[in-house]
mmCIF file of C-alpha atoms in Angstrom:
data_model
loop_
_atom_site.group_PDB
_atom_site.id
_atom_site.type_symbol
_atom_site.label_atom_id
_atom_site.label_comp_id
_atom_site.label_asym_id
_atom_site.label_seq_id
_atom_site.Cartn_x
_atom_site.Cartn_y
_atom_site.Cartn_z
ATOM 1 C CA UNK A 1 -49.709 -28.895 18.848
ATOM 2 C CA UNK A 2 -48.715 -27.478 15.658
ATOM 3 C CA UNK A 3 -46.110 -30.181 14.913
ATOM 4 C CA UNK A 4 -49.083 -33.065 15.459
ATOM 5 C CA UNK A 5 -51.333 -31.067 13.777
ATOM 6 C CA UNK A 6 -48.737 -31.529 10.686
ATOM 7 C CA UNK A 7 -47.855 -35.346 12.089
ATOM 8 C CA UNK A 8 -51.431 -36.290 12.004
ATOM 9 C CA UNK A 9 -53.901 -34.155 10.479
ATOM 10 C CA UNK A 10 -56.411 -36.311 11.618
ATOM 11 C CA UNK A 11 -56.283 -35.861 15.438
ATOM 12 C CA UNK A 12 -57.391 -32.057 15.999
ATOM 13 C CA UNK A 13 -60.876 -31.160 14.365
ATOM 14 C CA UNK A 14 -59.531 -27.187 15.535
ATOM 15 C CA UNK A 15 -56.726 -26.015 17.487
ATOM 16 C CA UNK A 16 -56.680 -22.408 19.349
ATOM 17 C CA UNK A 17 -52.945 -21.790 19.907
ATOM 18 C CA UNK A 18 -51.236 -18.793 21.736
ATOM 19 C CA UNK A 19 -48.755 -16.532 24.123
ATOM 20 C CA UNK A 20 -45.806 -18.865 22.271
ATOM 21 C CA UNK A 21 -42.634 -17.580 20.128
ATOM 22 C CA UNK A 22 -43.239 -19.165 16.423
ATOM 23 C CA UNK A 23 -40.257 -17.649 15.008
ATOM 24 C CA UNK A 24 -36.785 -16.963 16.761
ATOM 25 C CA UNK A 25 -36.522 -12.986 15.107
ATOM 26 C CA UNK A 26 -40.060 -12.447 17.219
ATOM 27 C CA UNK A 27 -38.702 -13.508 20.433
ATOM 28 C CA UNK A 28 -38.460 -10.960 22.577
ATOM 29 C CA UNK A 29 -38.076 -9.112 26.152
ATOM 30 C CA UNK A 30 -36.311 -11.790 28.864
ATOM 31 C CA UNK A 31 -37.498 -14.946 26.500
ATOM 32 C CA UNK A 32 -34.695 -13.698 24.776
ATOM 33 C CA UNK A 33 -32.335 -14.401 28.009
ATOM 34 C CA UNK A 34 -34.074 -17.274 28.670
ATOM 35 C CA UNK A 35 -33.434 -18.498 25.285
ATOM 36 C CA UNK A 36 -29.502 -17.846 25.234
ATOM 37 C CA UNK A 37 -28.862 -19.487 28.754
ATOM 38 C CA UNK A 38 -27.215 -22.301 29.203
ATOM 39 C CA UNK A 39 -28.224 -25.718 30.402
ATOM 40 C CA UNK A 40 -27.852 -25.500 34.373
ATOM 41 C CA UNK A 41 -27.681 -21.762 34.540
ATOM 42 C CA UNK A 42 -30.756 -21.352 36.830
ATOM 43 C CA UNK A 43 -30.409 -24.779 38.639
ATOM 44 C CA UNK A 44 -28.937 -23.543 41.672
ATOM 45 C CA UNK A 45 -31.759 -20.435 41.859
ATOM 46 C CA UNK A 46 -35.151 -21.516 43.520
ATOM 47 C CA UNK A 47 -37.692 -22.250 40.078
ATOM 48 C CA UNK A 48 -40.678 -20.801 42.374
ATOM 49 C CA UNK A 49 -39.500 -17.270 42.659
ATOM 50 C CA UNK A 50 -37.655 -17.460 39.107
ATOM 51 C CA UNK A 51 -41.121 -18.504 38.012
ATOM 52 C CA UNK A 52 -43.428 -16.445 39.536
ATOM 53 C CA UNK A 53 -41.114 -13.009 38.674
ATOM 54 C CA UNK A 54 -41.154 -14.317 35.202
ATOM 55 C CA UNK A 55 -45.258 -14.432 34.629
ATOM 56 C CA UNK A 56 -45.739 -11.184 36.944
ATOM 57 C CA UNK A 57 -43.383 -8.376 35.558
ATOM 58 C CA UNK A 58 -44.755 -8.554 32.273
ATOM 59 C CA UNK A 59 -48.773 -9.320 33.747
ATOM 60 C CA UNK A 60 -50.778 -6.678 32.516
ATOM 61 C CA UNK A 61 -52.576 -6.786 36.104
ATOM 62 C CA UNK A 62 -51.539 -8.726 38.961
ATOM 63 C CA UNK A 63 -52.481 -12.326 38.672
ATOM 64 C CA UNK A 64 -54.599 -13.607 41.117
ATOM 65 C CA UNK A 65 -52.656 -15.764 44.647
ATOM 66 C CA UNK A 66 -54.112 -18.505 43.426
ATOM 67 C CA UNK A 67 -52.712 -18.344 39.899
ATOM 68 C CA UNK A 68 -49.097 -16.629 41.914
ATOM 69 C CA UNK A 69 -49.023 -19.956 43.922
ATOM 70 C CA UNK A 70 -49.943 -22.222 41.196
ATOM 71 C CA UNK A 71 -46.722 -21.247 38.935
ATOM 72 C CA UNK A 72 -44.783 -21.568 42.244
ATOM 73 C CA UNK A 73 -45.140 -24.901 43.155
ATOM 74 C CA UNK A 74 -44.944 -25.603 39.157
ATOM 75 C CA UNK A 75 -42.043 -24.348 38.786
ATOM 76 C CA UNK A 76 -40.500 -24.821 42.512
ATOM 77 C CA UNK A 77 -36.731 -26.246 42.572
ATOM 78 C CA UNK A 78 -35.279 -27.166 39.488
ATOM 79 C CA UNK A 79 -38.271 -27.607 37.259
ATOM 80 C CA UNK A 80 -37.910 -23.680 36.165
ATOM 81 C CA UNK A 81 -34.635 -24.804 34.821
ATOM 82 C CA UNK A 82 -35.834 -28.424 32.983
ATOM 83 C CA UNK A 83 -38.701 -26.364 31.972
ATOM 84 C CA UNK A 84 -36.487 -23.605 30.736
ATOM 85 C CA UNK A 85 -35.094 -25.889 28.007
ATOM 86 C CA UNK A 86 -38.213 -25.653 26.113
ATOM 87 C CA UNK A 87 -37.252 -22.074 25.779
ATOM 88 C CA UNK A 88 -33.801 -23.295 24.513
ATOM 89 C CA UNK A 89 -34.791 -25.294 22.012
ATOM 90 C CA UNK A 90 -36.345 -22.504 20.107
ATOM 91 C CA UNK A 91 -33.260 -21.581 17.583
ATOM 92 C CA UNK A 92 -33.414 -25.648 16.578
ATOM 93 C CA UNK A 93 -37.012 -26.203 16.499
ATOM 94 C CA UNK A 94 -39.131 -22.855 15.245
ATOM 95 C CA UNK A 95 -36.816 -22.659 12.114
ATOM 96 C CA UNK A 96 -38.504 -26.380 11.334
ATOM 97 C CA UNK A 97 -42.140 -25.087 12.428
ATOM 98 C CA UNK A 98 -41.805 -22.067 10.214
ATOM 99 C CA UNK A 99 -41.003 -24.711 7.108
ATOM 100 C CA UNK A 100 -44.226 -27.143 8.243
ATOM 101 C CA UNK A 101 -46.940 -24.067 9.030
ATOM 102 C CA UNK A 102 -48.018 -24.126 5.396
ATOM 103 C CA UNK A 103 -48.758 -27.892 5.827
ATOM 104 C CA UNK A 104 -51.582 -27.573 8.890
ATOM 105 C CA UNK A 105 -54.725 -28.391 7.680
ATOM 106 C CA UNK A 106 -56.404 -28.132 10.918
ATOM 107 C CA UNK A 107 -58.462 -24.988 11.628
ATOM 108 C CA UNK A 108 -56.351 -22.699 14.021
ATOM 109 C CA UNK A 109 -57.772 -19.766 16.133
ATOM 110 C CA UNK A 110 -54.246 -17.755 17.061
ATOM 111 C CA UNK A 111 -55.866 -15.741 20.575
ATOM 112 C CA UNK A 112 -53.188 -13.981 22.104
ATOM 113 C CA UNK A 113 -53.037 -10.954 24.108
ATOM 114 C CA UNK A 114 -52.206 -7.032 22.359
ATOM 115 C CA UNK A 115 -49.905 -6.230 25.260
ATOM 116 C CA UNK A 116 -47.765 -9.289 25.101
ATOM 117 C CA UNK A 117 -44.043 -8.050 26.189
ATOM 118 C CA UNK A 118 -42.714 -11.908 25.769
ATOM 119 C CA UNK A 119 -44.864 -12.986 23.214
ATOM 120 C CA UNK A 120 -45.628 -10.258 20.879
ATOM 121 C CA UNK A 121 -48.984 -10.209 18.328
ATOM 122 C CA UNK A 122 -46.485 -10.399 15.754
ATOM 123 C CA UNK A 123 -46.303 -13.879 16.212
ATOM 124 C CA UNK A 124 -49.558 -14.677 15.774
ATOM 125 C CA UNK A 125 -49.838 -12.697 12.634
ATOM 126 C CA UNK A 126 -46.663 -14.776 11.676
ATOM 127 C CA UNK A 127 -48.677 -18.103 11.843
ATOM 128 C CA UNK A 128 -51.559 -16.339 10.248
ATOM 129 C CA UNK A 129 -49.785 -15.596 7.365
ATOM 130 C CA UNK A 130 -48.450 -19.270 6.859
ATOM 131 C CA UNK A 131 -51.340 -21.388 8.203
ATOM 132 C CA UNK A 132 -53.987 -21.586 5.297
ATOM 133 C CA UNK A 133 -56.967 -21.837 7.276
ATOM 134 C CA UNK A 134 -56.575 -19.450 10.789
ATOM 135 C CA UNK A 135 -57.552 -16.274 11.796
ATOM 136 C CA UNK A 136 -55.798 -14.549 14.817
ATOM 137 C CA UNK A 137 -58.079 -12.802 17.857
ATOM 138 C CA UNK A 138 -56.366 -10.159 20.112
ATOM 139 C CA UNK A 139 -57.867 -9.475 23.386
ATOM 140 C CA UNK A 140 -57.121 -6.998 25.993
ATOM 141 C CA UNK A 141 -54.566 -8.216 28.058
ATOM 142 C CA UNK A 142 -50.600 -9.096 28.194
ATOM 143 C CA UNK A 143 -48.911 -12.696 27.846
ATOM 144 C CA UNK A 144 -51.438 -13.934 30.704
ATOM 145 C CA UNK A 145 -54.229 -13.281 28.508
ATOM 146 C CA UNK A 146 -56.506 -16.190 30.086
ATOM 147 C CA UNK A 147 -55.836 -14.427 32.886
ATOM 148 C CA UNK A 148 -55.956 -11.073 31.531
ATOM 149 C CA UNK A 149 -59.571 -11.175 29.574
ATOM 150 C CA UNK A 150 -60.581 -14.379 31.364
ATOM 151 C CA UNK A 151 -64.074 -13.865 30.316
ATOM 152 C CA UNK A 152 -63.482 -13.035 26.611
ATOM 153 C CA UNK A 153 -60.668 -16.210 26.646
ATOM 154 C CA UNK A 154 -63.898 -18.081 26.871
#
């Protein structure tokens, strides 16, 4: 969002952005792992379970079977591994965000969760600090935080 929101400042009238790395030295816990694997190295694992252990360890309650079920079958097979590349691309592609944050004209709302293990508030004051017009809202809750503070995540 933050690369169209450079691209075409046009498109977004706001943008409320959240639980994602902006910089590789704020990536932490197993993003980091995630990050540094190669192409293929979870292929052979089943995505569901890979999936679901990923969003639950770090949940700062249990998510809801419905939510458990949903990143399952979202992430079933090798689609936790395709989707893991995202991940991988970080060392190429935040350096270039980090250069182009000071160019967002769009409004951004940063609302991320204060318990993040994977995606720490630091990174939302990190986008604060470069975006010129954002502010950044912490809620109760870990890197699930729609889940976390549903009712405060609006």
């Amino acid at each position: 969002m933050l690369f169209a929101a450079v691209d075409c400042p046009d498109l977004f009238e706001s943008l409320v952005v959240g639980s994602g790395a902006v910089g590789v030295e704020l990536v932490a816990g197993r993003l980091i792992e995630l990050m540094q694997s190669p192409f293929g190295a979870f292929a052979d694992a089943e995505g569901g379970d890979l999936a679901v252990a990923f969003v639950s360890e770090p949940a700062a309650r249990p998510p809801p079977p419905s939510v458990v079920e949903d990143y399952w079958h979202s992430s079933a097979a090798a689609r936790f591994d395709n989707a893991a590349n995202f991940i991988r691309a970080y060392p190429e592609e935040l350096p270039v965000l980090k250069g182009l944050l000071t160019k967002v004209e769009t409004p951004v709302l940063v609302l991320a969760g204060r318990q993040g293990p994977l995606v720490q508030p630091a990174n939302g004051e990190h986008l604060v600090d470069r975006i010129p017009r954002s502010r950044e809202v912490l809620l109760e809750g870990g890197h699930l935080i729609w889940e976390d503070a549903a009712v405060e995540y609006g």
